[in-house]
Rosetta silent file (secondary structure, phi, psi, omega in degrees, C-alpha in Angstrom):
SEQUENCE: MSGNGSRGPVVVRRDQVLTPGARDYLQRHRVEVVYPQGKAQEGSAPAPKYQTLFGAALLEKPEHMTHLRGNVLVFKDHPRIAFRGCIDTLEAEILLAQQAAAGEGLHGLAEELEEVLAFVRRFIRFDVLEEPVGEVRLCGYGPEELREHSHYPEQYYGQSHFLPHYTDGPALLALNKVRTSVRRTELAAYGAFRGEEGSVTRPDLLLGLNRLSSLLWILMIKRKAGRYERS
SCORE:     score description
SCORE:     0.000 S_00000001
   1 L     0.000  132.590 -179.652   45.890  -24.865    0.523 S_00000001
   2 L   -84.959  175.305 -176.492   49.033  -26.956   -0.038 S_00000001
   3 L   -67.152  -24.367 -179.032   49.671  -30.407    1.336 S_00000001
   4 L   -86.574    6.224  175.850   51.731  -29.094    4.312 S_00000001
   5 L    92.423   -5.698  177.741   48.755  -27.064    5.554 S_00000001
   6 L   -73.171  155.795 -177.583   49.972  -23.631    4.467 S_00000001
   7 L  -109.073  137.823  176.001   47.487  -21.299    2.845 S_00000001
   8 L   -77.446  167.122  179.810   48.017  -19.498   -0.434 S_00000001
   9 L   -69.765  154.747  173.344   47.343  -15.763   -0.817 S_00000001
  10 E   -98.765  125.022 -178.240   43.875  -14.380   -1.522 S_00000001
  11 E   -95.702  125.217 -178.421   43.807  -12.206   -4.648 S_00000001
  12 L  -119.909  120.811  177.838   41.437   -9.249   -4.484 S_00000001
  13 L   -77.812  165.084 -178.842   40.672   -7.161   -7.576 S_00000001
  14 L   -64.941  -26.124 -178.140   40.042   -3.435   -7.392 S_00000001
  15 L   -89.947    7.526  178.560   36.322   -3.979   -8.113 S_00000001
  16 L  -109.930  154.575 -178.532   35.953   -6.363   -5.163 S_00000001
  17 L  -128.949  133.507  173.571   35.395   -5.496   -1.508 S_00000001
  18 L   -90.589  127.683  175.717   36.355   -7.479    1.585 S_00000001
  19 L   -71.510  159.145  177.311   33.780   -7.273    4.357 S_00000001
  20 H   -55.773  -38.710  179.179   35.064   -6.554    7.898 S_00000001
  21 H   -64.232  -39.411  179.149   34.265  -10.146    8.854 S_00000001
  22 H   -67.053  -41.770  179.337   36.273  -11.489    5.926 S_00000001
  23 H   -62.001  -42.148  179.427   39.250   -9.281    6.760 S_00000001
  24 H   -62.863  -41.978 -179.983   39.200  -10.464   10.397 S_00000001
  25 H   -61.168  -46.416 -178.683   39.053  -14.095    9.313 S_00000001
  26 H   -64.962  -38.178  179.066   42.010  -13.700    6.973 S_00000001
  27 H   -66.880  -41.950 -179.459   44.069  -11.889    9.590 S_00000001
  28 H   -61.998  -36.054 -177.577   43.372  -14.523   12.251 S_00000001
  29 L   -97.049   11.045  174.555   44.496  -17.278    9.888 S_00000001
  30 L    53.398   46.002  177.729   47.458  -15.245    8.621 S_00000001
  31 L   -95.500  127.367 -179.618   46.334  -15.371    5.017 S_00000001
  32 L   -73.212  137.159  175.930   48.077  -12.882    2.743 S_00000001
  33 E  -107.298  124.670 -176.821   45.824  -10.570    0.722 S_00000001
  34 E  -111.543  128.688  175.635   47.211   -9.593   -2.681 S_00000001
  35 L  -111.619   94.607 -175.000   45.983   -6.546   -4.641 S_00000001
  36 L   -57.721  -33.479 -176.268   47.448   -6.969   -8.180 S_00000001
  37 L  -102.554   14.576 -178.682   46.350   -3.457   -9.266 S_00000001
  38 L    94.187  142.303 -178.997   47.139   -1.762   -6.006 S_00000001
  39 L   -75.720  134.817  178.231   45.018   -1.483   -2.883 S_00000001
  40 L   -66.686  145.960  178.403   42.171    1.005   -3.017 S_00000001
  41 L   -62.629  138.033 -179.190   42.493    3.918   -0.627 S_00000001
  42 L   -60.719  125.508  178.312   40.606    3.327    2.647 S_00000001
  43 L    80.861    2.832 -178.101   37.255    5.052    2.464 S_00000001
  44 L   -73.160  -28.760  178.882   37.700    6.096   -1.175 S_00000001
  45 L   -98.690  111.443 -178.612   34.695    4.073   -2.318 S_00000001
  46 L   -64.749  147.782  179.766   31.507    5.398   -0.647 S_00000001
  47 L   -70.655  141.317  177.785   29.118    2.850    0.785 S_00000001
  48 L   -60.345  141.383  179.311   25.975    2.234   -1.306 S_00000001
  49 L   -90.904  -26.294 -171.140   22.896    4.101   -0.049 S_00000001
  50 E  -130.489  152.847  173.691   20.247    1.927   -1.690 S_00000001
  51 E  -120.421  160.011  176.104   19.463   -1.704   -2.383 S_00000001
  52 E  -124.281  163.677  179.679   17.187   -3.244   -5.006 S_00000001
  53 L   -68.052  -19.415 -178.727   15.052   -6.366   -5.028 S_00000001
  54 L  -100.462   18.023  169.406   17.290   -7.837   -7.743 S_00000001
  55 L    93.721   -3.559 -179.456   20.469   -7.569   -5.671 S_00000001
  56 L   -79.965  150.691  173.759   22.053   -4.355   -6.960 S_00000001
  57 E  -115.104  130.172 -173.673   23.571   -1.743   -4.637 S_00000001
  58 E  -123.363  143.073  175.876   23.268    1.902   -5.729 S_00000001
  59 L   -81.705  -33.513 -179.030   24.930    5.120   -4.604 S_00000001
  60 L  -128.565  156.351  178.703   22.126    7.341   -5.933 S_00000001
  61 L   -87.002  116.333  177.569   18.405    6.843   -6.537 S_00000001
  62 L   -65.959  153.476 -178.336   17.605    6.752  -10.275 S_00000001
  63 L   -65.991  -25.915 -177.983   14.596    8.815  -11.395 S_00000001
  64 L   -88.387    7.920  178.335   12.831    5.720  -12.719 S_00000001
  65 E  -123.647  160.341  179.889   12.956    4.037   -9.296 S_00000001
  66 E  -147.824  173.155 -175.138   11.265    4.776   -5.973 S_00000001
  67 E   -79.374  130.113  169.871   11.204    3.512   -2.388 S_00000001
  68 E   -88.843  -49.214  174.231    9.431    0.276   -1.575 S_00000001
  69 E  -163.026  142.948  179.822   10.465    0.367    2.079 S_00000001
  70 L    51.644 -125.772  179.356   13.460    1.880    3.848 S_00000001
  71 L  -100.391   16.864  178.904   16.380    2.050    1.419 S_00000001
  72 E   -88.640  124.040 -177.690   14.974   -0.650   -0.877 S_00000001
  73 E  -105.925  148.143  173.441   14.209    0.659   -4.370 S_00000001
  74 E  -136.278  164.826  174.540   11.907   -0.725   -7.064 S_00000001
  75 E   -66.942  151.692 -173.779   10.902    0.411  -10.532 S_00000001
  76 L   -69.308  -13.432  176.051    8.016    2.876  -10.526 S_00000001
  77 L   -96.687   13.861  176.475    5.713    0.437  -12.321 S_00000001
  78 L   -60.593  141.099 -177.486    6.075   -2.158   -9.553 S_00000001
  79 H   -56.254  -33.721  178.516    2.597   -3.453   -8.508 S_00000001
  80 H   -67.203  -35.985  178.697    3.065   -2.229   -4.920 S_00000001
  81 H   -72.002  -37.866  176.216    3.763    1.292   -6.194 S_00000001
  82 H   -61.962  -40.005  177.168    0.726    1.118   -8.506 S_00000001
  83 H   -61.073  -43.853  179.499   -1.373    0.128   -5.487 S_00000001
  84 H   -65.324  -33.106  175.934   -0.102    3.142   -3.535 S_00000001
  85 H   -64.351  -37.310  177.095   -0.977    5.367   -6.487 S_00000001
  86 H   -65.774  -37.112  176.446   -4.553    4.063   -6.320 S_00000001
  87 H   -62.274  -42.059  179.363   -4.669    4.924   -2.615 S_00000001
  88 H   -61.495  -44.928  177.930   -3.549    8.459   -3.469 S_00000001
  89 H   -63.053  -41.168 -179.635   -6.302    8.772   -6.093 S_00000001
  90 H   -61.712  -41.913  176.968   -8.862    7.384   -3.658 S_00000001
  91 H   -58.834  -43.640 -179.372   -7.946   10.023   -1.068 S_00000001
  92 H   -63.411  -40.372  179.545   -8.452   12.754   -3.682 S_00000001
  93 H   -66.243  -37.396  178.487  -11.878   11.367   -4.639 S_00000001
  94 H   -64.310  -42.334  178.260  -12.972   11.277   -0.995 S_00000001
  95 H   -60.902  -41.569  178.077  -12.020   14.935   -0.531 S_00000001
  96 H   -66.151  -35.683  177.116  -14.080   15.901   -3.584 S_00000001
  97 H   -66.912  -38.619  175.597  -17.009   13.893   -2.229 S_00000001
  98 H   -61.496  -42.522  178.793  -16.739   15.761    1.083 S_00000001
  99 H   -61.865  -43.020  179.256  -16.791   19.047   -0.810 S_00000001
 100 H   -64.559  -41.050  179.595  -19.891   17.967   -2.734 S_00000001
 101 H   -65.144  -44.704  178.912  -21.633   16.859    0.477 S_00000001
 102 H   -64.185  -35.968  178.500  -20.823   20.120    2.251 S_00000001
 103 H   -63.387  -27.116  177.170  -22.021   22.045   -0.816 S_00000001
 104 L   -94.662    5.116 -179.972  -25.429   20.410   -0.427 S_00000001
 105 L    77.576   17.114 -178.311  -25.480   21.082    3.304 S_00000001
 106 L   -95.824   69.004 -173.494  -25.005   17.391    4.132 S_00000001
 107 H   -70.950  -27.345  175.376  -22.472   17.916    6.878 S_00000001
 108 H   -62.904  -41.375  176.955  -23.287   14.600    8.553 S_00000001
 109 H   -65.875  -41.902  179.521  -22.233   12.829    5.366 S_00000001
 110 H   -61.198  -37.544  178.790  -19.082   14.975    5.122 S_00000001
 111 H   -68.547  -38.970  176.808  -18.150   13.958    8.677 S_00000001
 112 H   -63.503  -38.666  178.014  -18.636   10.269    7.890 S_00000001
 113 H   -67.545  -26.432  175.196  -16.395   10.690    4.873 S_00000001
 114 H   -64.721  -37.827  176.144  -13.748   12.211    7.147 S_00000001
 115 H   -67.093  -39.154  176.590  -13.684    8.901    9.016 S_00000001
 116 H   -62.390  -44.304 -179.579  -13.410    7.078    5.697 S_00000001
 117 H   -60.705  -43.705  179.722  -10.516    9.325    4.652 S_00000001
 118 H   -61.981  -38.320  178.383   -8.624    8.654    7.888 S_00000001
 119 H   -65.519  -45.986 -177.921   -9.020    4.913    7.337 S_00000001
 120 H   -64.037  -38.325 -179.007   -7.814    5.074    3.722 S_00000001
 121 H   -65.381  -17.915  178.316   -4.770    7.149    4.657 S_00000001
 122 L   -79.898  -13.279 -175.087   -3.616    4.319    6.937 S_00000001
 123 H   -66.208  -32.015  176.116   -3.300    1.899    4.015 S_00000001
 124 H   -63.972  -40.665  177.044    0.133    3.188    3.033 S_00000001
 125 H   -64.571  -43.215  177.533    1.267    2.467    6.582 S_00000001
 126 H   -55.329  -39.401 -177.289   -0.349   -0.990    6.428 S_00000001
 127 H   -76.196  -57.860 -171.955    1.701   -1.657    3.287 S_00000001
 128 H   -64.360  -44.783 -177.219    5.081   -0.058    4.035 S_00000001
 129 L   -92.740    0.901  179.477    5.332   -1.156    7.681 S_00000001
 130 L    56.086   40.016  176.691    3.481   -4.429    7.038 S_00000001
 131 L   -83.111  145.119  176.806    0.989   -3.638    9.806 S_00000001
 132 L   -72.997  147.164  179.156   -2.234   -5.688    9.967 S_00000001
 133 L   -69.678  -37.571 -177.893   -5.463   -3.897    9.075 S_00000001
 134 L    77.798 -172.068 -179.373   -7.318   -5.442   11.991 S_00000001
 135 L   -68.689  134.826 -179.535  -11.073   -5.425   12.383 S_00000001
 136 L   -91.599  117.244  174.912  -12.807   -2.901   10.153 S_00000001
 137 L  -133.824  112.358 -174.323  -15.329   -0.727   12.022 S_00000001
 138 E  -132.173  135.899  174.956  -16.419    2.399   10.182 S_00000001
 139 L    51.565   35.403  177.554  -19.176    4.944   10.752 S_00000001
 140 L    86.985   -0.008 -178.935  -20.713    2.735   13.439 S_00000001
 141 E  -105.274  131.747  170.824  -20.716   -0.436   11.314 S_00000001
 142 L   -87.559  177.493 -176.809  -18.823   -3.603   12.174 S_00000001
 143 H   -55.589  -46.890 -178.596  -17.719   -6.169    9.564 S_00000001
 144 H   -70.524  -35.382  178.047  -20.937   -8.195    9.601 S_00000001
 145 H   -65.915  -39.862  178.164  -23.141   -5.085    9.642 S_00000001
 146 H   -59.256  -43.944  179.427  -21.332   -3.686    6.614 S_00000001
 147 H   -68.083  -46.783 -176.581  -22.032   -6.866    4.705 S_00000001
 148 H   -64.826  -49.492 -176.574  -25.624   -7.241    5.906 S_00000001
 149 H   -66.346  -34.766 -179.646  -26.719   -3.624    5.387 S_00000001
 150 H   -74.313  -25.405  179.582  -25.140   -3.405    1.925 S_00000001
 151 H   -85.510  -30.494 -176.003  -26.863   -6.605    0.794 S_00000001
 152 L  -128.451   62.415 -175.308  -30.330   -5.841    2.197 S_00000001
 153 H   -65.123  -30.779 -178.996  -30.711   -2.029    2.144 S_00000001
 154 H   -64.984  -34.517  179.485  -34.506   -2.084    1.871 S_00000001
 155 H   -66.134  -34.407 -174.539  -34.726   -3.918    5.179 S_00000001
 156 H  -101.776  -26.503 -174.433  -32.627   -1.285    6.981 S_00000001
 157 H  -128.077   -1.616 -177.851  -33.269    1.955    5.073 S_00000001
 158 L    67.864   22.663 -178.418  -36.448    1.407    3.077 S_00000001
 159 L  -131.636  122.348  179.683  -34.431    1.856   -0.114 S_00000001
 160 L   -80.233  170.619  174.776  -33.833   -0.912   -2.624 S_00000001
 161 L   -59.557  147.455 -176.116  -30.748   -1.291   -4.777 S_00000001
 162 L  -148.863  163.903  171.966  -30.659    1.273   -7.594 S_00000001
 163 L  -100.652  128.418  179.462  -28.633    2.524  -10.529 S_00000001
 164 L   -59.132  148.903 -179.656  -27.297    6.085  -10.090 S_00000001
 165 L  -130.929  153.665 -176.659  -28.810    8.759  -12.342 S_00000001
 166 H   -63.139  -19.054  179.234  -27.514   12.202  -13.240 S_00000001
 167 H   -83.070   -1.141 -176.604  -30.438   13.748  -11.358 S_00000001
 168 H   -73.129  -13.602  176.788  -29.294   12.201   -8.073 S_00000001
 169 L    98.703  157.705 -174.639  -27.173   15.233   -7.226 S_00000001
 170 H   -58.693  -41.700 -175.569  -23.461   15.965   -6.814 S_00000001
 171 H   -64.802  -46.789 -178.884  -22.996   14.288   -3.412 S_00000001
 172 H   -65.965  -41.230  179.491  -24.471   10.939   -4.390 S_00000001
 173 H   -67.318  -33.574  176.279  -22.627   10.882   -7.711 S_00000001
 174 H   -67.790  -38.315  175.593  -19.384   11.767   -5.927 S_00000001
 175 H   -61.294  -40.614  179.274  -19.980    8.872   -3.521 S_00000001
 176 H   -63.702  -37.379  177.804  -20.432    6.587   -6.497 S_00000001
 177 H   -65.283  -40.711  176.690  -17.110    7.779   -7.916 S_00000001
 178 H   -62.164  -42.640 -179.809  -15.407    7.007   -4.595 S_00000001
 179 H   -59.304  -43.371  179.253  -17.005    3.549   -4.599 S_00000001
 180 H   -67.581  -32.641  176.794  -15.599    2.784   -8.051 S_00000001
 181 H   -67.295  -36.141  176.733  -12.168    4.033   -6.928 S_00000001
 182 H   -63.465  -43.058  179.779  -12.311    1.639   -3.987 S_00000001
 183 H   -63.307  -41.126  178.572  -13.046   -1.243   -6.352 S_00000001
 184 H   -65.539  -38.057  178.228  -10.156   -0.243   -8.610 S_00000001
 185 H   -66.646  -37.325  177.816   -7.863   -0.022   -5.570 S_00000001
 186 H   -62.478  -41.287  177.234   -8.966   -3.483   -4.465 S_00000001
 187 H   -65.070  -39.352  178.029   -7.960   -4.880   -7.867 S_00000001
 188 H   -64.940  -37.619  178.222   -4.595   -3.106   -7.625 S_00000001
 189 H   -64.273  -39.126  178.510   -4.077   -4.611   -4.168 S_00000001
 190 H   -63.584  -41.329  177.340   -4.720   -8.082   -5.554 S_00000001
 191 H   -64.949  -33.847 -176.823   -2.115   -7.465   -8.262 S_00000001
 192 H   -78.211  -30.731 -173.380    0.374   -6.167   -5.691 S_00000001
 193 L  -120.117   23.360  177.558   -0.029   -8.966   -3.159 S_00000001
 194 E   -80.159  129.140  177.506   -0.848  -11.943   -5.363 S_00000001
 195 L   -97.819 -160.725  179.216    1.273  -14.972   -4.624 S_00000001
 196 H   -68.400  145.368  176.956    1.739  -18.193   -6.483 S_00000001
 197 H    58.437   26.975  174.011   -1.350  -19.889   -7.896 S_00000001
 198 H    84.892   -0.864  177.065   -3.484  -16.819   -7.190 S_00000001
 199 L   -70.904  163.187 -179.171   -3.158  -16.806   -3.408 S_00000001
 200 E  -120.095  142.765 -179.863   -2.681  -13.461   -1.630 S_00000001
 201 L   -88.240  -17.494  178.029   -0.043  -12.487    0.925 S_00000001
 202 L  -129.334   68.852  178.908   -2.146   -9.651    2.427 S_00000001
 203 H   -62.492  -25.530  179.747   -5.757  -10.877    2.614 S_00000001
 204 H   -65.690  -35.749  177.616   -6.423   -8.315    5.348 S_00000001
 205 H   -65.451  -44.566 -179.564   -5.795   -5.462    2.890 S_00000001
 206 H   -66.670  -39.648  178.798   -8.206   -6.897    0.351 S_00000001
 207 H   -65.173  -40.840  178.688  -10.840   -7.583    3.013 S_00000001
 208 H   -61.084  -41.958  179.119  -10.510   -4.026    4.339 S_00000001
 209 H   -70.440  -35.463  177.701  -11.061   -2.564    0.868 S_00000001
 210 H   -63.974  -42.392  178.265  -13.974   -4.915    0.222 S_00000001
 211 H   -69.106  -32.933  176.601  -15.694   -3.772    3.414 S_00000001
 212 H   -64.571  -39.248  176.467  -14.949   -0.158    2.499 S_00000001
 213 H   -60.907  -40.573  177.372  -16.741   -0.708   -0.817 S_00000001
 214 H   -61.868  -42.101  179.673  -19.754   -2.006    1.129 S_00000001
 215 H   -61.751  -42.607 -179.177  -19.697    1.112    3.297 S_00000001
 216 H   -62.005  -36.715  177.684  -19.701    3.413    0.264 S_00000001
 217 H   -67.791  -37.439  176.663  -22.760    1.624   -1.090 S_00000001
 218 H   -62.837  -42.918  178.909  -24.489    2.062    2.287 S_00000001
 219 H   -62.826  -38.470  176.592  -23.712    5.794    2.234 S_00000001
 220 H   -64.502  -42.485  177.790  -25.188    6.013   -1.264 S_00000001
 221 H   -60.607  -45.933 -179.493  -28.303    4.172   -0.104 S_00000001
 222 H   -63.048  -39.292  177.999  -28.693    6.504    2.874 S_00000001
 223 H   -67.058  -41.985  179.394  -28.346    9.571    0.640 S_00000001
 224 H   -63.961  -36.514 -178.757  -30.900    8.190   -1.819 S_00000001
 225 L   -82.272    0.000  178.541  -33.279    7.419    1.063 S_00000001
 226 L    73.377   29.696 -176.918  -32.974   10.960    2.433 S_00000001
 227 L   -81.812   -8.709  179.096  -31.338    9.861    5.695 S_00000001
 228 L  -103.013  125.006  178.332  -29.003   12.872    5.820 S_00000001
 229 L   -84.186  143.103  175.193  -30.464   16.134    7.088 S_00000001
 230 L   -79.956  141.838  179.810  -29.377   19.399    5.542 S_00000001
 231 L  -143.792    0.000    0.000  -27.783   21.873    7.901 S_00000001
């Protein structure tokens, strides 16, 4: 701006874009826009379809990137994507455990695992849509019952804590595999939602997985104690 209040022209390169708001502002204040290399044809440059966490705008999705939420892309080794991969693996392990339970005629156990599967499948929604997990109530157990029964199984089922053995049968060993997958998923969740100084931004996700781990141990205890009838 010169001393008499007039405004100089705004120079816009071909690789720059004026937003609609900027164009309106310049027109209202009668500021000349100069395109030294010629003005780009209106609509010739397509609008970017995707955004990234590091500020880039992309027309196409690269193969090494995937969706975090909406049109926001991240690299495929992002901790949130690794967490979702663990959820996918956990779902697969639950299905195999259901198959093993049904193969032994333990249909009551297979039905309980169906409830577990439905709960686990909601975790992607909890993550992507940032929905709260809420109170965890599974297979008739509330949060405190899950903790209490998993810590004192002999009091509730007449079965003490034990180490799985290969003679325990396919269903119990499959439950143990699911339990270890839950623990691995919990660690992935901590990596995905860890904030500064070790704090977590989604404690509800970690608590939900911790209670799920307790439930899997209860199911193992019940199977060991013979609480499931064959049908």
